[in-house]
Tab-separated table of C-alpha atoms in Angstrom:
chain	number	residue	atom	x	y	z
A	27	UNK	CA	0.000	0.000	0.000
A	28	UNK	CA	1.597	3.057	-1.335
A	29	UNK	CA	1.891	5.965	1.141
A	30	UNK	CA	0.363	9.495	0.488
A	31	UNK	CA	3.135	12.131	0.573
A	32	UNK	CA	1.860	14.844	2.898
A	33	UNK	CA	3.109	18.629	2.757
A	34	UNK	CA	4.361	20.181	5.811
A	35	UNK	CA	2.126	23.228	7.019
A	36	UNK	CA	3.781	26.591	7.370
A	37	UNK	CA	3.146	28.730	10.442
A	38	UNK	CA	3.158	32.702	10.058
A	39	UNK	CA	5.795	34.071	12.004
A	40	UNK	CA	5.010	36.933	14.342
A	41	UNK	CA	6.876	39.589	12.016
A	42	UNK	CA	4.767	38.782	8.805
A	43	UNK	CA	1.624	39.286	10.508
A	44	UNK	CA	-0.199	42.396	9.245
A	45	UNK	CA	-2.338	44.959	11.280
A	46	UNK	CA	-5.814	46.047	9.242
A	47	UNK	CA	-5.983	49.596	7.808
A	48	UNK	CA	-8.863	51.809	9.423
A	49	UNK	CA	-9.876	54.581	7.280
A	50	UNK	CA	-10.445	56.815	10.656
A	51	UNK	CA	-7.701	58.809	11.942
A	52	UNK	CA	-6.752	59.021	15.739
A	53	UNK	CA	-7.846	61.521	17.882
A	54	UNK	CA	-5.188	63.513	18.959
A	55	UNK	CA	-5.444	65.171	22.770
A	56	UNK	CA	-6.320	68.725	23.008
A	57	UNK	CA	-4.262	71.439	23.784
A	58	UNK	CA	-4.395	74.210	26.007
A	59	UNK	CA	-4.089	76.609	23.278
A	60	UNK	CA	-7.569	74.959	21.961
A	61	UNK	CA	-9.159	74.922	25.233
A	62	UNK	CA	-8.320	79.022	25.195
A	63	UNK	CA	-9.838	79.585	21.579
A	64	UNK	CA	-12.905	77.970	22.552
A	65	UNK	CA	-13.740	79.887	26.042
A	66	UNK	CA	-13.320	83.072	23.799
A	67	UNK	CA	-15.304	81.993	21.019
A	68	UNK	CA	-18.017	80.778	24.048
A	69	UNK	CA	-17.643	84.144	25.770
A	70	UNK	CA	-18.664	85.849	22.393
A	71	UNK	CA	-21.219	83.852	21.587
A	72	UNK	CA	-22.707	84.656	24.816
A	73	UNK	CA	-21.874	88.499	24.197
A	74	UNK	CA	-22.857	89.428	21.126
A	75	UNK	CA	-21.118	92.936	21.325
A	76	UNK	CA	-17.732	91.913	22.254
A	77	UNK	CA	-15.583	94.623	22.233
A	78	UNK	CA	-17.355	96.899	21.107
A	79	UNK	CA	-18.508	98.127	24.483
A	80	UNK	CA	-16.241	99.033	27.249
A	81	UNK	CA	-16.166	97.098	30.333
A	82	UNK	CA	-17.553	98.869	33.501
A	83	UNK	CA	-15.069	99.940	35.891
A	84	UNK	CA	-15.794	99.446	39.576
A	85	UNK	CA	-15.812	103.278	41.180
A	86	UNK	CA	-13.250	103.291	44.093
A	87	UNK	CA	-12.190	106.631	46.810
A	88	UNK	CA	-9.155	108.439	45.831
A	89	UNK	CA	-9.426	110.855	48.366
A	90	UNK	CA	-11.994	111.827	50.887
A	91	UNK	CA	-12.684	114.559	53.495
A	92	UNK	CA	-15.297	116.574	55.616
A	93	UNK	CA	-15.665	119.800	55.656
A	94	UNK	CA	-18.186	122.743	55.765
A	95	UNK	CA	-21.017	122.827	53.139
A	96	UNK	CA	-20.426	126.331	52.333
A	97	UNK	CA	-18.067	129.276	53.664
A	98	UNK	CA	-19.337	130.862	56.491
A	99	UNK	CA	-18.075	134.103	58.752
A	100	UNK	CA	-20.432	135.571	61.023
A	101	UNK	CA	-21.652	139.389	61.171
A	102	UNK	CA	-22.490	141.710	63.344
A	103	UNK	CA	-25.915	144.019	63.752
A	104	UNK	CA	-24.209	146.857	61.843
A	105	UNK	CA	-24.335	144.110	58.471
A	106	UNK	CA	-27.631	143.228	58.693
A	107	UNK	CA	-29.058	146.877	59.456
A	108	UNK	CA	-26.629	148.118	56.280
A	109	UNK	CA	-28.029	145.639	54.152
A	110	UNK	CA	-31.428	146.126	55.255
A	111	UNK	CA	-31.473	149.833	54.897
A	112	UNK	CA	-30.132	149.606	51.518
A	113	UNK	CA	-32.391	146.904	50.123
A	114	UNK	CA	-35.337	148.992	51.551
A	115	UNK	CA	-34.449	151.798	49.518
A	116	UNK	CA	-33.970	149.790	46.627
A	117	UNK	CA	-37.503	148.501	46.968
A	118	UNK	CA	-39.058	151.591	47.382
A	119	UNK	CA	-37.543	152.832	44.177
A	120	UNK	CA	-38.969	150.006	42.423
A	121	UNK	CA	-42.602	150.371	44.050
A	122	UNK	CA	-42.825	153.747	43.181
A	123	UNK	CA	-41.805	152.750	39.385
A	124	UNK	CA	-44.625	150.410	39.560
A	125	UNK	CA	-41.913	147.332	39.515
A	126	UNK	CA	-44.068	145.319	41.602
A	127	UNK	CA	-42.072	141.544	41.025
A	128	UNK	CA	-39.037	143.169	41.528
A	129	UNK	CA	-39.437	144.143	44.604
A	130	UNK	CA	-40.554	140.669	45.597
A	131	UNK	CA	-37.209	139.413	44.730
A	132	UNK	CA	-35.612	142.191	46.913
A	133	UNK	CA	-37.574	140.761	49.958
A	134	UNK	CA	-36.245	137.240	49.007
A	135	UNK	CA	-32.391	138.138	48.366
A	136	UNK	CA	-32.518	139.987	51.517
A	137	UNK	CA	-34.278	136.961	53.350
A	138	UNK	CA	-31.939	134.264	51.834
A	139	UNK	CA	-28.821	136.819	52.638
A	140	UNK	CA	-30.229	136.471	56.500
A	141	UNK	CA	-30.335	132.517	56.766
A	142	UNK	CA	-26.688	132.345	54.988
A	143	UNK	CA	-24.856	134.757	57.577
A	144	UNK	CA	-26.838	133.410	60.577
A	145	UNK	CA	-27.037	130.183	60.629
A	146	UNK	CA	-23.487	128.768	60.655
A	147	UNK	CA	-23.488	125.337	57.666
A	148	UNK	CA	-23.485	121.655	58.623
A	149	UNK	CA	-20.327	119.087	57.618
A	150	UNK	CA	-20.333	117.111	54.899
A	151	UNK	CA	-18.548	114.783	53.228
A	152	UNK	CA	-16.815	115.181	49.436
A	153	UNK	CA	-15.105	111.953	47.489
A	154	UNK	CA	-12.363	112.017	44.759
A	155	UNK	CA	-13.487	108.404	42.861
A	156	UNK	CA	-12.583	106.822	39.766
A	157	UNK	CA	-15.792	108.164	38.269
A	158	UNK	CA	-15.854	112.290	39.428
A	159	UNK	CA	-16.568	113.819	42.422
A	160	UNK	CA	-19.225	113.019	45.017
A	161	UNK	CA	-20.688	115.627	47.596
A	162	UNK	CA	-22.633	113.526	50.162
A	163	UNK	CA	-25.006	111.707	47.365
A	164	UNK	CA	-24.503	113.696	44.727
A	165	UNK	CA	-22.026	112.745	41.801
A	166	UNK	CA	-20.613	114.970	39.131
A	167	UNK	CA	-18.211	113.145	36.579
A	168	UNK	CA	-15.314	113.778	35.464
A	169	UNK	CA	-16.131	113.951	32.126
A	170	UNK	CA	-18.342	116.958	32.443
A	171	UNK	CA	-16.012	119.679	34.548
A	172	UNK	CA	-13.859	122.402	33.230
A	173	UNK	CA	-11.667	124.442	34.563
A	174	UNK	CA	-11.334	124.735	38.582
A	175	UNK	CA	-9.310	127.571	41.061
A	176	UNK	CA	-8.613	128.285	44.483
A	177	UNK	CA	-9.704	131.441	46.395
A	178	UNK	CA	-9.450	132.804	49.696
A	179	UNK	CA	-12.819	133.490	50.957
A	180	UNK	CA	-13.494	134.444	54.264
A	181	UNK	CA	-9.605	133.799	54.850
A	182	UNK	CA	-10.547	130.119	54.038
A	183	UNK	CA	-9.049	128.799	50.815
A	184	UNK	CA	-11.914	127.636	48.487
A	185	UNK	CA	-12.318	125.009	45.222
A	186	UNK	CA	-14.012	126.196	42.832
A	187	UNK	CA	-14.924	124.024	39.588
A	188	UNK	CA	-16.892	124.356	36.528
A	189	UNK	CA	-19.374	121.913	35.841
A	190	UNK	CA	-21.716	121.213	32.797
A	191	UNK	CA	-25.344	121.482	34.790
A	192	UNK	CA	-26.584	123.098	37.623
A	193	UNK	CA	-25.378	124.484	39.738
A	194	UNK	CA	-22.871	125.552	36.418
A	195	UNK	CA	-20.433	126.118	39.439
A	196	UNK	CA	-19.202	123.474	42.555
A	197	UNK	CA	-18.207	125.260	45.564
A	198	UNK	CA	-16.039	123.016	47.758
A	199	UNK	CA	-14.102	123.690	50.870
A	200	UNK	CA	-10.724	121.895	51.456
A	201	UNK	CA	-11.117	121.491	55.118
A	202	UNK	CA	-7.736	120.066	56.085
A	203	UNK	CA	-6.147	119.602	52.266
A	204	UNK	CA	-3.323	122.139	51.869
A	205	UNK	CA	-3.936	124.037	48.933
A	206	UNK	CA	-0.777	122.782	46.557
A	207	UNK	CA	-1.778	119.275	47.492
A	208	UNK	CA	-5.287	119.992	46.193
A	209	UNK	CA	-3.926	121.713	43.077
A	210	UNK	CA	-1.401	119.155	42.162
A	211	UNK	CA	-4.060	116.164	42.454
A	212	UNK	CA	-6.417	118.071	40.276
A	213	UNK	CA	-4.030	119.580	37.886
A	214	UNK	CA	-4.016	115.330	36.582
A	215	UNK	CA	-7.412	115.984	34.702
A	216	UNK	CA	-8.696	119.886	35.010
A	217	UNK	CA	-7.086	122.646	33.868
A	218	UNK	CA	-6.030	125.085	36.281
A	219	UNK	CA	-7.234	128.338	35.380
A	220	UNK	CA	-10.038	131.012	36.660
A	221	UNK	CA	-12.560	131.922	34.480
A	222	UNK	CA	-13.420	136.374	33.536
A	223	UNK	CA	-15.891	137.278	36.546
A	224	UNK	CA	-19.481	137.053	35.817
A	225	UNK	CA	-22.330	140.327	36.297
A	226	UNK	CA	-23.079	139.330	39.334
A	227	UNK	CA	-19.198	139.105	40.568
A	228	UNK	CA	-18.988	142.744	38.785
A	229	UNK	CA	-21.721	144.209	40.116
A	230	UNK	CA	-20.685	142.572	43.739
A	231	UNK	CA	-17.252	144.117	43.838
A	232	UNK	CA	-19.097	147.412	42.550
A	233	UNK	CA	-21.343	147.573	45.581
A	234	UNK	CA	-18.031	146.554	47.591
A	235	UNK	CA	-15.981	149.487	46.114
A	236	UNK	CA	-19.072	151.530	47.269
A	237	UNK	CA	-20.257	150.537	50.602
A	238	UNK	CA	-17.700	149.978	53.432
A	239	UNK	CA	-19.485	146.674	54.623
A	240	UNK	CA	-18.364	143.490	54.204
A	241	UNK	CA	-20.936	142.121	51.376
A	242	UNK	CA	-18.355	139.235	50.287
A	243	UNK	CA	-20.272	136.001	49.588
């Protein structure tokens, strides 16, 4: 019996075995330079104006300080009887020119000249911020003040600022602040310079030059 020849069988060795193709790519791991790009390009899909807009800045005290509301020296009985004599003759002009109103206004200048040189003015507190400058609750920005000066008034040196709305003018007292200190901080954003005096200064000094009484204020 004739024996069948049999082949031997060949066993792939570990170096010819191939690995299937995949025809997706890895995933590579992100970087932090991705993970930046897309919180900004979350941040401006949630804000729609981007930087177009400034960003608020918190307000914060540069400098703060209490001190009288208004200037303030106190008179004697010769003043008010000087003042009194003269606005009654003004008013009597008036009524006999048939300037009834006018003479209304007389009565009120002389009334509101009374409560000022009587009744000495309460403290209160002004603010240097980021934003302006604050007297007790009021605030008056930065952007909308001109010029500002110093005067003695009532031997008392006195701030003086222009400001866009009323009162047109911000009277402020430096309490303890030496002048040059005060000048020097402002001097940063105002300029420093006094303004020509108004009518009413001119016709004040006029009436000074005249009358020997003190009518300053």
């Amino acid at each position: 019996m004739e024996s069948v020849p049999t082949t031997p069988t060949q066993t792939p060795s570990p170096a010819s075995t191939q690995v299937p193709a995949t025809d997706q790519p890895m995933s590579a791991q992100p970087t932090s330079e991705d993970a930046t790009n897309d919180a900004v390009e979350n941040a401006q899909a949630q804000n729609p104006l981007g930087d177009r807009v400034p960003k608020m800045v918190q307000e914060e005290v540069l400098l703060e300080w209490i001190a009288p509301s208004r200037p303030f020296k106190k008179h004697n009985r010769q003043f008010y009887s000087t003042v009194g004599v003269i606005a009654a003759l003004i008013a009597l002009i008036l009524f006999f020119a048939g300037q009834v109103l006018p003479v209304a206004v007389v009565v009120a200048v002389v009334f509101l000249t009374y409560v000022m040189y009587s009744i000495p003015p309460g403290d209160i507190t002004y603010k240097f911020t980021t934003y302006g400058i604050r007297i007790e609750d009021e605030l008056y920005y930065w952007e909308e003040m001109g010029r500002f000066w110093i005067k003695e008034r009532f031997d008392k040196p006195v701030l003086y600022i222009e400001v866009a709305r009323f009162p047109n003018r911000l009277t402020i007292l430096l309490g303890d602040i030496q002048k040059q200190d005060m000048e020097a901080i402002l001097s940063e954003v105002l300029l420093n310079q006094e303004p020509p005096p108004t009518s009413y200064e001119k016709a004040a000094k006029w009436l000074h030059d005249k009358i020997p009484i003190d009518i300053e204020g």
